[in-house]
Amino acid sequence: MKHPDVQALVYASFAQLRHCRYLLLRIRDADAARAWLRQPEVLGLVKGGADLRREDAQDEALSVAFTHAGLLAMGLEEDHDFPFPTAFREGMNQPDRARALADRSVDEWAWGDLGGDVRQHVQVLLAHFRKEAFEAESGPLSLPALERGGLEVVRMVKTCPSYIRNDGEGTQLFEPFGFRDGLSQPVLRSTADDSRMQRKRREKVGGDLAEDSVVADGEFILGWPNEYGDPAYAPDDARWRAARLEGAPPQRFATHGSYLAVRHIRQHVDRFKAFAAAHPAPDATTPSLVEKMVGRRIDGTPLVKCPFAPPDPDAFRYRVDDAEGFQCPLGSHIRRGNPRDTLGFDVASGVAQSKRHRLIRRARIYAGECQQAGKGGCGHADGRRDCGQGLFFIALNADLDRQFEFVQQRWVGNPRFADLAGENDPIMGGRGANAFTVQGPAVGQRTVNIPPFTEMVGGGYFFLPGLTALRFLATQGQGELPGSD
Ligand code: HEM
């Protein structure tokens, strides 16, 4: 069951709303910003889990999230007994944190959750999804309306819809290097009984391995039971707490919220394609070097095969089928992003451990300037046009330390991941050597001097409040009591 108070972004990528733009904002006038947010035409666009089946959610949707500074500017009175966690308060761009995340060039980023000499300071993220292209600048989300609403538009990031293909076979997502994406996603336990999962269970798609992706809601939604069986820690607002003590339901301000780790990543597509062409596969049945670097064939087929028929592209494990990395190299991007059952002392404990470090990924491809670009988004309708410049990567999680930062530091950005001899993630780079080893039965094969394929343009930590908390912020805590659970 999708909860009506949880912003729909937690449950859905809105892939049917193929046009999307991200608005990165700074709050100039908090009263005007609250009045802007209070408008029914704005709040009404922010869908909750229960709205996803509604007809109007099929046309347009909005997600609203704030950095810590953004929440304070909107009037948050942080409760000293239940403060926001350090990672979120300090921000992704805090120098020690940036170092730990291997973000060495953070001072040159275009934007961040902390300002800098060059870096622009962003406090609010709007993700605006539409079925139709953004053409005329009118309505409450137009740039002039935002400016009138006390919100300075620091940056607008347009995305290209051609990387989403909706055909008879369902929705397929791609990324600019050409790979199919969005195949591995955690399934929230509360939604695991929905029709898609039921069909998988009935038809035994992926066999029992399909259950590996079912994860406790509290890994993504604050206040809900997580993989430890504890309610995910939810911070509070002193004004909300006072209202609660007067008899309102016991949930905290941040209950039903989630954290977003946003990474605005530039992809050097020409460089990647030249590298791929220089390292072709020996024959059609053997994965090429770049496919081994990702860990999937370009069409998304995993390099470690699903042991059951019919197969599921997300149902495979490493420990028994590919412990040495002979099929899917140990340092490949997907093995780093989710080592599945290789943690722990056996398959069951390995799967259980990996469930404590999962991320819901909600990336869209941001577009370059192209001939057909409309004002608010790239005008490409369909087909892959190569105008994608990179990923606007959003990872949702309930614990930035234990999930996003752990994955980034210990796995993706760790040169010694899986006992490798100082190698970087082949897609994301890092602070090790630009080398990649393909393990092999006799000797492996190491490729060195791999050029950097990506670079970070900006990023920050945001809080995605539940709908009641969002209304509470919009009314500055006036006349709005927490809704019931
Ligand atoms: C431009 C940058 C990136 C590109 C091109 C990229 C590409 C891909 C591709 C093609 C897949 C396989 C499709 C799938 O399994 O759904 C994938 C999976 C994944 N990526 Fe990335 N990615 C990028 C950045 C990141 C970052 C920054 C992180 C996290 C810090 C990350 C974490 C993951 C995870 C967790 C998976 C799923 C692995 C699994 O469960 O098997 N990726 N990525």
Short mmCIF file of C-alpha atoms and ligand atoms in Angstrom, two decimals:
data_model
loop_
_atom_site.label_atom_id
_atom_site.label_comp_id
_atom_site.label_asym_id
_atom_site.label_seq_id
_atom_site.Cartn_x
_atom_site.Cartn_y
_atom_site.Cartn_z
CA MET A 1 0.00 0.00 0.00
CA LYS A 2 1.39 3.36 -0.98
CA HIS A 3 0.95 5.83 1.87
CA PRO A 4 -1.00 9.03 1.03
CA ASP A 5 1.33 11.25 3.11
CA VAL A 6 4.60 10.05 1.50
CA GLN A 7 5.67 12.08 -1.56
CA ALA A 8 5.11 9.93 -4.63
CA LEU A 9 8.77 10.23 -5.74
CA VAL A 10 9.55 7.55 -3.16
CA TYR A 11 7.32 5.10 -5.01
CA ALA A 12 7.54 6.21 -8.62
CA SER A 13 9.97 7.51 -11.22
CA PHE A 14 7.05 9.15 -13.09
CA ALA A 15 8.44 7.58 -16.26
CA GLN A 16 5.08 8.16 -18.00
CA LEU A 17 5.69 11.91 -17.43
CA ARG A 18 8.59 11.96 -19.83
CA HIS A 19 9.33 15.68 -19.62
CA CYS A 20 11.08 16.82 -16.46
CA ARG A 21 12.99 19.84 -15.27
CA TYR A 22 14.80 20.41 -12.03
CA LEU A 23 14.61 23.88 -10.51
CA LEU A 24 17.37 24.68 -8.04
CA LEU A 25 16.29 27.61 -5.89
CA ARG A 26 17.38 29.90 -3.09
CA ILE A 27 14.92 31.46 -0.68
CA ARG A 28 15.09 35.26 -0.87
CA ASP A 29 11.87 36.09 0.97
CA ALA A 30 10.51 33.39 3.29
CA ASP A 31 7.02 34.92 3.66
CA ALA A 32 6.60 35.13 -0.12
CA ALA A 33 7.99 31.60 -0.51
CA ARG A 34 5.50 30.20 2.00
CA ALA A 35 2.65 32.03 0.25
CA TRP A 36 3.85 30.63 -3.11
CA LEU A 37 3.94 27.09 -1.70
CA ARG A 38 0.51 27.44 -0.06
CA GLN A 39 -1.21 27.98 -3.40
CA PRO A 40 -3.52 25.04 -4.21
CA GLU A 41 -2.09 24.98 -7.77
CA VAL A 42 1.34 24.26 -6.26
CA LEU A 43 0.50 22.00 -3.30
CA GLY A 44 -2.01 20.15 -5.47
CA LEU A 45 0.76 19.14 -7.86
CA VAL A 46 2.76 17.48 -5.08
CA LYS A 47 1.44 13.95 -5.27
CA GLY A 48 1.30 11.50 -2.40
CA GLY A 49 1.52 7.72 -2.71
CA ALA A 50 -2.27 7.35 -2.92
CA ASP A 51 -2.52 9.85 -5.80
CA LEU A 52 -0.50 7.76 -8.20
CA ARG A 53 -3.55 6.07 -9.68
CA ARG A 54 -5.46 9.35 -10.05
CA GLU A 55 -6.07 10.59 -13.54
CA ASP A 56 -4.46 14.03 -12.97
CA ALA A 57 -1.25 12.44 -11.64
CA GLN A 58 -0.86 11.07 -15.16
CA ASP A 59 -0.35 14.59 -16.56
CA GLU A 60 1.84 16.57 -14.18
CA ALA A 61 3.55 16.14 -10.81
CA LEU A 62 5.91 18.03 -8.54
CA SER A 63 8.34 16.93 -5.84
CA VAL A 64 9.59 19.50 -3.32
CA ALA A 65 12.70 19.07 -1.16
CA PHE A 66 14.85 21.35 1.03
CA THR A 67 18.44 21.46 2.23
CA HIS A 68 18.95 22.00 5.96
CA ALA A 69 19.51 25.72 5.36
CA GLY A 70 16.35 25.71 3.23
CA LEU A 71 14.28 24.16 6.03
CA LEU A 72 15.61 26.74 8.52
CA ALA A 73 14.81 29.55 6.07
CA MET A 74 11.26 28.21 5.77
CA GLY A 75 10.91 28.52 9.56
CA LEU A 76 11.91 25.09 10.89
CA GLU A 77 12.54 25.28 14.63
CA GLU A 78 14.73 22.27 15.07
CA ASP A 79 13.83 20.27 18.18
CA HIS A 80 16.97 19.86 20.32
CA ASP A 81 15.85 16.40 21.44
CA PHE A 82 15.26 15.19 17.89
CA PRO A 83 17.63 17.14 15.63
CA PHE A 84 18.36 16.40 12.00
CA PRO A 85 21.37 14.08 11.61
CA THR A 86 24.86 15.57 11.21
CA ALA A 87 25.35 14.52 7.58
CA PHE A 88 22.21 16.40 6.53
CA ARG A 89 22.89 19.42 8.75
CA GLU A 90 26.46 19.81 7.50
CA GLY A 91 25.67 19.11 3.85
CA MET A 92 27.36 17.14 1.10
CA ASN A 93 29.76 20.04 0.41
CA GLN A 94 31.19 20.34 3.93
CA PRO A 95 34.99 20.06 3.33
CA ASP A 96 35.67 16.93 5.46
CA ARG A 97 32.61 15.20 4.08
CA ALA A 98 33.52 16.15 0.48
CA ARG A 99 36.98 14.68 1.07
CA ALA A 100 35.48 11.47 2.46
CA LEU A 101 33.17 11.22 -0.54
CA ALA A 102 36.21 11.67 -2.86
CA ASP A 103 34.69 14.93 -4.19
CA ARG A 104 38.04 16.64 -4.56
CA SER A 105 36.82 19.28 -7.00
CA VAL A 106 33.88 20.38 -4.83
CA ASP A 107 35.23 23.96 -4.73
CA GLU A 108 34.76 24.17 -8.50
CA TRP A 109 31.23 22.76 -8.55
CA ALA A 110 28.61 24.97 -10.14
CA TRP A 111 26.17 24.53 -7.24
CA GLY A 112 25.88 22.87 -3.87
CA ASP A 113 24.06 22.74 -0.56
CA LEU A 114 26.70 25.10 0.87
CA GLY A 115 27.79 28.19 -0.99
CA GLY A 116 31.40 28.83 -1.98
CA ASP A 117 33.51 31.21 -4.06
CA VAL A 118 32.38 29.66 -7.31
CA ARG A 119 29.66 27.29 -6.14
CA GLN A 120 26.12 28.65 -6.01
CA HIS A 121 24.14 27.96 -2.87
CA VAL A 122 20.92 26.00 -3.42
CA GLN A 123 18.25 25.58 -0.72
CA VAL A 124 15.25 24.11 -2.54
CA LEU A 125 14.90 21.45 -5.21
CA LEU A 126 11.77 21.22 -7.34
CA ALA A 127 11.45 18.22 -9.62
CA HIS A 128 8.71 19.12 -12.10
CA PHE A 129 7.37 16.29 -14.27
CA ARG A 130 4.95 16.70 -17.20
CA LYS A 131 3.41 14.55 -19.87
CA GLU A 132 3.61 17.36 -22.41
CA ALA A 133 6.69 19.42 -23.20
CA PHE A 134 7.29 22.65 -21.24
CA GLU A 135 6.53 25.35 -23.74
CA ALA A 136 5.00 28.59 -22.54
CA GLU A 137 6.30 30.00 -19.28
CA SER A 138 3.06 30.51 -17.41
CA GLY A 139 1.44 29.30 -14.20
CA PRO A 140 2.80 29.10 -10.66
CA LEU A 141 5.90 27.15 -11.67
CA SER A 142 7.00 29.63 -14.34
CA LEU A 143 10.26 31.43 -13.65
CA PRO A 144 8.61 34.85 -13.13
CA ALA A 145 6.08 33.32 -10.69
CA LEU A 146 8.91 31.72 -8.72
CA GLU A 147 10.79 35.03 -8.56
CA ARG A 148 7.59 36.77 -7.40
CA GLY A 149 7.29 34.00 -4.81
CA GLY A 150 10.56 35.04 -3.17
CA LEU A 151 12.47 32.19 -4.82
CA GLU A 152 15.61 32.95 -6.80
CA VAL A 153 16.12 30.48 -9.63
CA VAL A 154 19.79 29.56 -9.24
CA ARG A 155 19.68 27.03 -12.06
CA MET A 156 17.22 25.15 -14.20
CA VAL A 157 18.30 21.70 -15.37
CA LYS A 158 16.38 20.48 -18.43
CA THR A 159 16.13 16.78 -19.11
CA CYS A 160 15.77 14.95 -22.42
CA PRO A 161 12.72 12.66 -22.69
CA SER A 162 14.21 10.58 -25.47
CA TYR A 163 16.08 8.44 -22.93
CA ILE A 164 12.74 7.06 -21.73
CA ARG A 165 11.13 4.69 -24.18
CA ASN A 166 7.49 3.80 -23.62
CA ASP A 167 6.47 1.14 -26.07
CA GLY A 168 4.25 -1.93 -26.00
CA GLU A 169 6.85 -3.74 -23.89
CA GLY A 170 6.66 -1.21 -21.07
CA THR A 171 9.03 1.56 -20.03
CA GLN A 172 12.74 1.38 -20.69
CA LEU A 173 15.27 3.87 -19.32
CA PHE A 174 18.69 4.53 -20.83
CA GLU A 175 21.70 6.63 -19.85
CA PRO A 176 23.93 8.66 -22.23
CA PHE A 177 26.71 6.05 -22.57
CA GLY A 178 24.01 3.92 -24.17
CA PHE A 179 23.29 1.42 -21.38
CA ARG A 180 19.86 0.42 -20.22
CA ASP A 181 19.37 1.77 -16.68
CA GLY A 182 16.87 1.61 -13.82
CA LEU A 183 16.77 -2.19 -13.80
CA SER A 184 17.87 -2.80 -10.23
CA GLN A 185 15.65 -1.05 -7.70
CA PRO A 186 14.62 -2.03 -4.19
CA VAL A 187 10.92 -2.93 -3.83
CA LEU A 188 9.35 -1.44 -0.68
CA ARG A 189 7.91 -4.20 1.50
CA SER A 190 4.57 -2.36 1.84
CA THR A 191 4.19 -2.37 -1.95
CA ALA A 192 5.46 -5.91 -2.52
CA ASP A 193 1.91 -7.17 -2.84
CA ASP A 194 1.14 -4.93 -5.78
CA SER A 195 0.15 -6.52 -9.06
CA ARG A 196 3.63 -6.43 -10.67
CA MET A 197 5.25 -8.25 -7.78
CA GLN A 198 2.32 -10.65 -7.49
CA ARG A 199 2.69 -11.53 -11.15
CA LYS A 200 6.40 -12.15 -10.65
CA ARG A 201 5.62 -14.41 -7.70
CA ARG A 202 2.84 -16.27 -9.50
CA GLU A 203 4.90 -16.83 -12.63
CA LYS A 204 8.01 -17.45 -10.52
CA VAL A 205 9.92 -14.82 -12.53
CA GLY A 206 13.45 -14.82 -11.12
CA GLY A 207 12.51 -17.68 -8.75
CA ASP A 208 13.02 -17.02 -5.05
CA LEU A 209 15.70 -14.44 -5.87
CA ALA A 210 12.97 -11.88 -6.59
CA GLU A 211 12.58 -11.56 -2.81
CA ASP A 212 16.20 -10.29 -2.54
CA SER A 213 15.03 -6.91 -3.75
CA VAL A 214 12.18 -6.56 -1.20
CA VAL A 215 13.41 -4.10 1.45
CA ALA A 216 11.80 -2.67 4.61
CA ASP A 217 10.09 0.69 4.00
CA GLY A 218 12.08 2.26 6.84
CA GLU A 219 15.21 2.08 4.69
CA PHE A 220 13.63 4.90 2.67
CA ILE A 221 10.78 6.42 4.70
CA LEU A 222 11.41 8.01 8.11
CA GLY A 223 9.41 6.66 11.04
CA TRP A 224 8.79 3.30 9.36
CA PRO A 225 10.41 0.00 10.48
CA ASN A 226 13.79 -0.49 8.80
CA GLU A 227 15.90 -3.61 8.13
CA TYR A 228 16.90 -3.70 11.83
CA GLY A 229 13.22 -3.78 12.82
CA ASP A 230 13.53 -0.28 14.35
CA PRO A 231 11.56 2.79 13.26
CA ALA A 232 13.83 4.90 11.04
CA TYR A 233 14.86 7.97 13.08
CA ALA A 234 12.59 10.94 12.35
CA PRO A 235 13.72 14.44 13.49
CA ASP A 236 11.21 16.94 14.84
CA ASP A 237 10.22 20.61 14.70
CA ALA A 238 9.62 22.21 18.12
CA ARG A 239 6.39 23.83 16.87
CA TRP A 240 5.13 20.51 15.56
CA ARG A 241 6.09 18.81 18.82
CA ALA A 242 4.14 21.38 20.80
CA ALA A 243 1.09 20.73 18.60
CA ARG A 244 1.61 17.02 19.09
CA LEU A 245 1.72 17.34 22.87
CA GLU A 246 -1.62 19.07 22.70
CA GLY A 247 -3.18 15.87 21.47
CA ALA A 248 -2.36 15.55 17.80
CA PRO A 249 -1.18 12.13 16.53
CA PRO A 250 2.24 11.03 17.75
CA GLN A 251 4.22 11.14 14.52
CA ARG A 252 7.11 13.60 14.25
CA PHE A 253 7.63 16.38 11.72
CA ALA A 254 9.97 14.26 9.56
CA THR A 255 7.82 11.11 9.65
CA HIS A 256 6.92 10.01 6.11
CA GLY A 257 9.87 12.02 4.76
CA SER A 258 13.03 10.82 3.01
CA TYR A 259 16.53 12.16 2.22
CA LEU A 260 17.76 12.78 -1.30
CA ALA A 261 21.46 12.60 -2.18
CA VAL A 262 21.64 14.56 -5.43
CA ARG A 263 24.65 14.28 -7.76
CA HIS A 264 24.71 16.35 -10.94
CA ILE A 265 27.11 14.30 -13.06
CA ARG A 266 28.59 15.32 -16.42
CA GLN A 267 29.26 12.36 -18.72
CA HIS A 268 31.98 12.57 -21.40
CA VAL A 269 30.04 10.58 -23.96
CA ASP A 270 32.51 11.02 -26.87
CA ARG A 271 35.39 9.89 -24.68
CA PHE A 272 33.44 6.84 -23.51
CA LYS A 273 32.35 5.89 -27.03
CA ALA A 274 35.92 6.25 -28.37
CA PHE A 275 37.19 4.04 -25.53
CA ALA A 276 34.44 1.47 -26.22
CA ALA A 277 35.33 1.44 -29.95
CA ALA A 278 39.01 0.92 -29.13
CA HIS A 279 38.17 -2.10 -26.94
CA PRO A 280 35.67 -4.17 -28.95
CA ALA A 281 34.39 -7.60 -27.94
CA PRO A 282 36.10 -10.51 -29.73
CA ASP A 283 32.70 -11.88 -30.79
CA ALA A 284 28.98 -11.22 -30.27
CA THR A 285 28.61 -13.67 -27.38
CA THR A 286 31.45 -12.19 -25.30
CA PRO A 287 30.79 -8.97 -23.35
CA SER A 288 32.96 -6.02 -24.40
CA LEU A 289 35.30 -4.28 -21.96
CA VAL A 290 32.84 -1.44 -21.28
CA GLU A 291 30.06 -3.97 -20.62
CA LYS A 292 32.36 -5.67 -18.10
CA MET A 293 33.07 -2.27 -16.56
CA VAL A 294 29.35 -1.68 -16.02
CA GLY A 295 28.55 -5.32 -15.17
CA ARG A 296 25.69 -5.60 -17.67
CA ARG A 297 25.37 -5.94 -21.43
CA ILE A 298 24.35 -2.73 -23.16
CA ASP A 299 20.72 -3.97 -23.30
CA GLY A 300 20.77 -4.52 -19.52
CA THR A 301 21.29 -8.30 -19.49
CA PRO A 302 23.31 -9.06 -16.35
CA LEU A 303 26.70 -10.73 -16.86
CA VAL A 304 25.85 -13.19 -14.08
CA LYS A 305 22.84 -15.04 -15.42
CA CYS A 306 19.61 -15.40 -13.48
CA PRO A 307 19.53 -19.11 -12.58
CA PHE A 308 15.75 -19.40 -13.09
CA ALA A 309 13.41 -19.31 -16.07
CA PRO A 310 11.78 -17.00 -16.92
CA PRO A 311 14.71 -14.76 -15.94
CA ASP A 312 14.46 -11.41 -14.21
CA PRO A 313 17.21 -8.87 -15.03
CA ASP A 314 17.49 -8.08 -11.31
CA ALA A 315 17.50 -11.66 -9.96
CA PHE A 316 21.07 -12.88 -9.66
CA ARG A 317 23.67 -13.39 -6.96
CA TYR A 318 27.46 -13.45 -6.92
CA ARG A 319 28.63 -15.61 -4.01
CA VAL A 320 27.89 -19.05 -5.48
CA ASP A 321 27.69 -18.26 -9.20
CA ASP A 322 30.61 -15.85 -9.59
CA ALA A 323 32.66 -15.54 -6.41
CA GLU A 324 35.90 -14.90 -8.37
CA GLY A 325 34.39 -12.32 -10.71
CA PHE A 326 35.07 -14.38 -13.84
CA GLN A 327 31.65 -13.39 -15.27
CA CYS A 328 31.06 -9.99 -13.70
CA PRO A 329 34.41 -8.41 -12.69
CA LEU A 330 34.83 -7.66 -8.98
CA GLY A 331 35.37 -3.94 -9.63
CA SER A 332 32.47 -3.46 -12.07
CA HIS A 333 30.11 -0.57 -11.38
CA ILE A 334 27.08 -2.68 -10.42
CA ARG A 335 29.09 -4.99 -8.17
CA ARG A 336 30.36 -1.95 -6.30
CA GLY A 337 26.93 -0.33 -6.18
CA ASN A 338 25.33 -3.44 -4.71
CA PRO A 339 27.53 -6.44 -3.83
CA ARG A 340 24.31 -8.42 -3.17
CA ASP A 341 25.05 -11.70 -1.33
CA THR A 342 28.85 -11.34 -1.17
CA LEU A 343 28.81 -9.61 2.23
CA GLY A 344 28.27 -11.64 5.39
CA PHE A 345 29.27 -15.26 6.02
CA ASP A 346 26.73 -16.97 3.79
CA VAL A 347 24.15 -16.13 1.13
CA ALA A 348 21.32 -15.35 3.57
CA SER A 349 23.41 -13.06 5.80
CA GLY A 350 24.95 -11.45 2.69
CA VAL A 351 21.54 -10.60 1.24
CA ALA A 352 20.36 -9.34 4.65
CA GLN A 353 23.42 -7.08 4.97
CA SER A 354 23.13 -5.62 1.49
CA LYS A 355 19.52 -4.64 2.23
CA ARG A 356 20.89 -2.17 4.81
CA HIS A 357 22.72 -0.22 2.12
CA ARG A 358 20.20 0.05 -0.70
CA LEU A 359 19.33 3.24 -2.57
CA ILE A 360 16.25 4.06 -4.64
CA ARG A 361 17.73 5.64 -7.78
CA ARG A 362 15.68 8.29 -9.57
CA ALA A 363 18.01 9.62 -12.26
CA ARG A 364 17.00 11.56 -15.35
CA ILE A 365 19.23 12.52 -18.25
CA TYR A 366 19.92 16.21 -18.43
CA ALA A 367 20.00 17.69 -21.88
CA GLY A 368 22.44 19.88 -23.73
CA GLU A 369 21.37 22.91 -25.67
CA CYS A 370 19.76 21.58 -28.81
CA GLN A 371 17.83 23.08 -31.71
CA GLN A 372 14.46 21.84 -30.55
CA ALA A 373 14.87 22.79 -26.91
CA GLY A 374 11.82 24.51 -25.53
CA LYS A 375 12.12 26.95 -22.69
CA GLY A 376 11.71 24.46 -19.90
CA GLY A 377 13.02 21.24 -21.36
CA CYS A 378 14.52 19.53 -24.35
CA GLY A 379 12.01 19.09 -27.15
CA HIS A 380 13.11 15.65 -28.31
CA ALA A 381 10.06 13.46 -28.40
CA ASP A 382 11.34 9.96 -28.91
CA GLY A 383 14.25 7.87 -30.06
CA ARG A 384 17.79 8.23 -28.75
CA ARG A 385 19.24 11.53 -29.99
CA ASP A 386 22.51 11.80 -28.10
CA CYS A 387 21.76 15.19 -26.62
CA GLY A 388 22.21 13.84 -23.07
CA GLN A 389 25.03 15.48 -21.18
CA GLY A 390 24.89 13.37 -18.05
CA LEU A 391 22.87 12.10 -15.13
CA PHE A 392 20.96 14.17 -12.65
CA PHE A 393 21.30 11.38 -10.11
CA ILE A 394 19.00 11.26 -7.08
CA ALA A 395 19.37 8.54 -4.45
CA LEU A 396 16.57 8.25 -1.87
CA ASN A 397 17.38 6.83 1.53
CA ALA A 398 16.44 7.14 5.21
CA ASP A 399 19.99 7.26 6.60
CA LEU A 400 22.56 9.26 4.60
CA ASP A 401 25.47 7.83 6.66
CA ARG A 402 24.52 4.21 6.46
CA GLN A 403 23.21 4.24 2.91
CA PHE A 404 24.38 6.88 0.38
CA GLU A 405 27.68 7.75 2.13
CA PHE A 406 28.46 4.11 2.88
CA VAL A 407 27.84 3.07 -0.74
CA GLN A 408 29.88 6.01 -2.07
CA GLN A 409 32.82 5.67 0.36
CA ARG A 410 33.14 1.97 1.02
CA TRP A 411 32.05 0.59 -2.33
CA VAL A 412 31.77 2.86 -5.39
CA GLY A 413 34.60 5.23 -4.41
CA ASN A 414 36.82 2.71 -2.58
CA PRO A 415 40.04 1.81 -4.45
CA ARG A 416 40.41 -1.32 -2.30
CA PHE A 417 36.86 -2.56 -2.80
CA ALA A 418 36.80 -6.40 -2.99
CA ASP A 419 40.56 -6.44 -2.21
CA LEU A 420 41.40 -4.78 -5.51
CA ALA A 421 44.85 -3.23 -5.80
CA GLY A 422 43.85 0.43 -5.70
CA GLU A 423 41.40 0.66 -8.62
CA ASN A 424 38.64 3.21 -9.18
CA ASP A 425 35.05 2.59 -10.12
CA PRO A 426 35.44 2.38 -13.92
CA ILE A 427 32.47 4.72 -14.52
CA MET A 428 32.66 7.14 -11.59
CA GLY A 429 36.45 7.36 -11.06
CA GLY A 430 37.81 8.07 -7.58
CA ARG A 431 41.07 8.54 -5.75
CA GLY A 432 42.77 5.30 -6.85
CA ALA A 433 44.32 4.28 -10.14
CA ASN A 434 42.36 4.66 -13.38
CA ALA A 435 42.68 0.94 -13.99
CA PHE A 436 40.26 -1.95 -14.32
CA THR A 437 40.97 -5.65 -13.88
CA VAL A 438 38.96 -8.37 -15.57
CA GLN A 439 39.54 -11.44 -13.44
CA GLY A 440 40.23 -14.63 -15.38
CA PRO A 441 40.86 -18.32 -14.61
CA ALA A 442 44.56 -18.29 -15.45
CA VAL A 443 45.54 -14.64 -15.17
CA GLY A 444 43.35 -11.59 -15.28
CA GLN A 445 43.67 -8.72 -17.69
CA ARG A 446 44.32 -5.20 -16.43
CA THR A 447 43.55 -2.11 -18.49
CA VAL A 448 45.33 1.05 -17.33
CA ASN A 449 45.15 4.76 -18.11
CA ILE A 450 41.37 4.72 -18.43
CA PRO A 451 40.31 8.31 -19.09
CA PRO A 452 37.84 9.94 -16.70
CA PHE A 453 34.34 9.42 -18.10
CA THR A 454 32.42 11.50 -15.57
CA GLU A 455 32.82 14.61 -13.45
CA MET A 456 30.64 16.14 -10.77
CA VAL A 457 28.99 19.47 -11.58
CA GLY A 458 27.07 19.91 -8.35
CA GLY A 459 25.16 18.16 -5.63
CA GLY A 460 23.70 18.31 -2.18
CA TYR A 461 21.56 16.68 0.47
CA PHE A 462 17.84 17.45 0.53
CA PHE A 463 14.93 16.45 2.76
CA LEU A 464 11.71 15.38 1.03
CA PRO A 465 8.99 16.07 3.61
CA GLY A 466 5.71 14.17 3.89
CA LEU A 467 2.72 16.08 2.54
CA THR A 468 1.44 17.15 5.98
CA ALA A 469 4.90 18.42 6.95
CA LEU A 470 5.12 20.30 3.64
CA ARG A 471 1.79 22.04 4.34
CA PHE A 472 3.01 22.76 7.87
CA LEU A 473 6.11 24.49 6.45
CA ALA A 474 3.94 26.43 4.00
CA THR A 475 1.75 27.76 6.83
CA GLN A 476 4.67 28.33 9.20
CA GLY A 477 3.10 25.96 11.68
CA GLN A 478 -0.12 27.97 11.83
CA GLY A 479 -3.51 26.30 11.74
CA GLU A 480 -2.12 22.99 10.65
CA LEU A 481 -1.89 19.98 12.94
CA PRO A 482 -0.14 16.76 11.98
CA GLY A 483 -2.46 14.44 10.07
CA SER A 484 -3.22 11.01 11.43
CA ASP A 485 -0.97 8.06 10.60
C1 HEM B 1 27.06 9.07 -14.75
C2 HEM B 1 27.07 8.30 -13.69
C3 HEM B 1 26.50 6.91 -13.65
C4 HEM B 1 26.21 6.05 -14.67
C5 HEM B 1 26.40 6.25 -16.17
C6 HEM B 1 25.65 4.87 -14.07
C7 HEM B 1 25.22 3.77 -14.79
C8 HEM B 1 24.64 2.64 -14.23
C9 HEM B 1 24.12 1.53 -14.98
C10 HEM B 1 24.12 1.41 -16.51
C11 HEM B 1 23.64 0.64 -14.09
C12 HEM B 1 22.99 -0.72 -14.42
C13 HEM B 1 21.50 -0.63 -14.51
C14 HEM B 1 20.78 -1.10 -13.27
O1 HEM B 1 21.25 -2.03 -12.59
O2 HEM B 1 19.72 -0.54 -12.96
C15 HEM B 1 23.85 1.18 -12.75
C16 HEM B 1 23.50 0.57 -11.58
C17 HEM B 1 23.74 1.10 -10.32
N1 HEM B 1 24.40 2.26 -10.02
FE1 HEM B 1 25.08 3.61 -11.36
N2 HEM B 1 25.64 5.02 -12.70
C18 HEM B 1 26.15 6.26 -12.40
C19 HEM B 1 26.31 6.80 -11.14
C20 HEM B 1 26.09 6.15 -9.95
C21 HEM B 1 26.33 6.69 -8.64
C22 HEM B 1 26.88 8.09 -8.34
C23 HEM B 1 25.96 5.73 -7.74
C24 HEM B 1 26.01 5.75 -6.22
C25 HEM B 1 26.89 6.39 -5.50
C26 HEM B 1 25.47 4.60 -8.49
C27 HEM B 1 24.97 3.45 -7.94
C28 HEM B 1 24.41 2.41 -8.66
C29 HEM B 1 23.73 1.29 -8.03
C30 HEM B 1 23.49 1.09 -6.54
C31 HEM B 1 23.31 0.46 -9.08
C32 HEM B 1 22.51 -0.84 -8.96
C33 HEM B 1 23.43 -2.01 -8.77
C34 HEM B 1 22.63 -3.29 -8.51
O3 HEM B 1 21.73 -3.26 -7.68
O4 HEM B 1 22.97 -4.30 -9.13
N3 HEM B 1 25.57 4.89 -9.82
N4 HEM B 1 24.47 2.40 -12.88
#
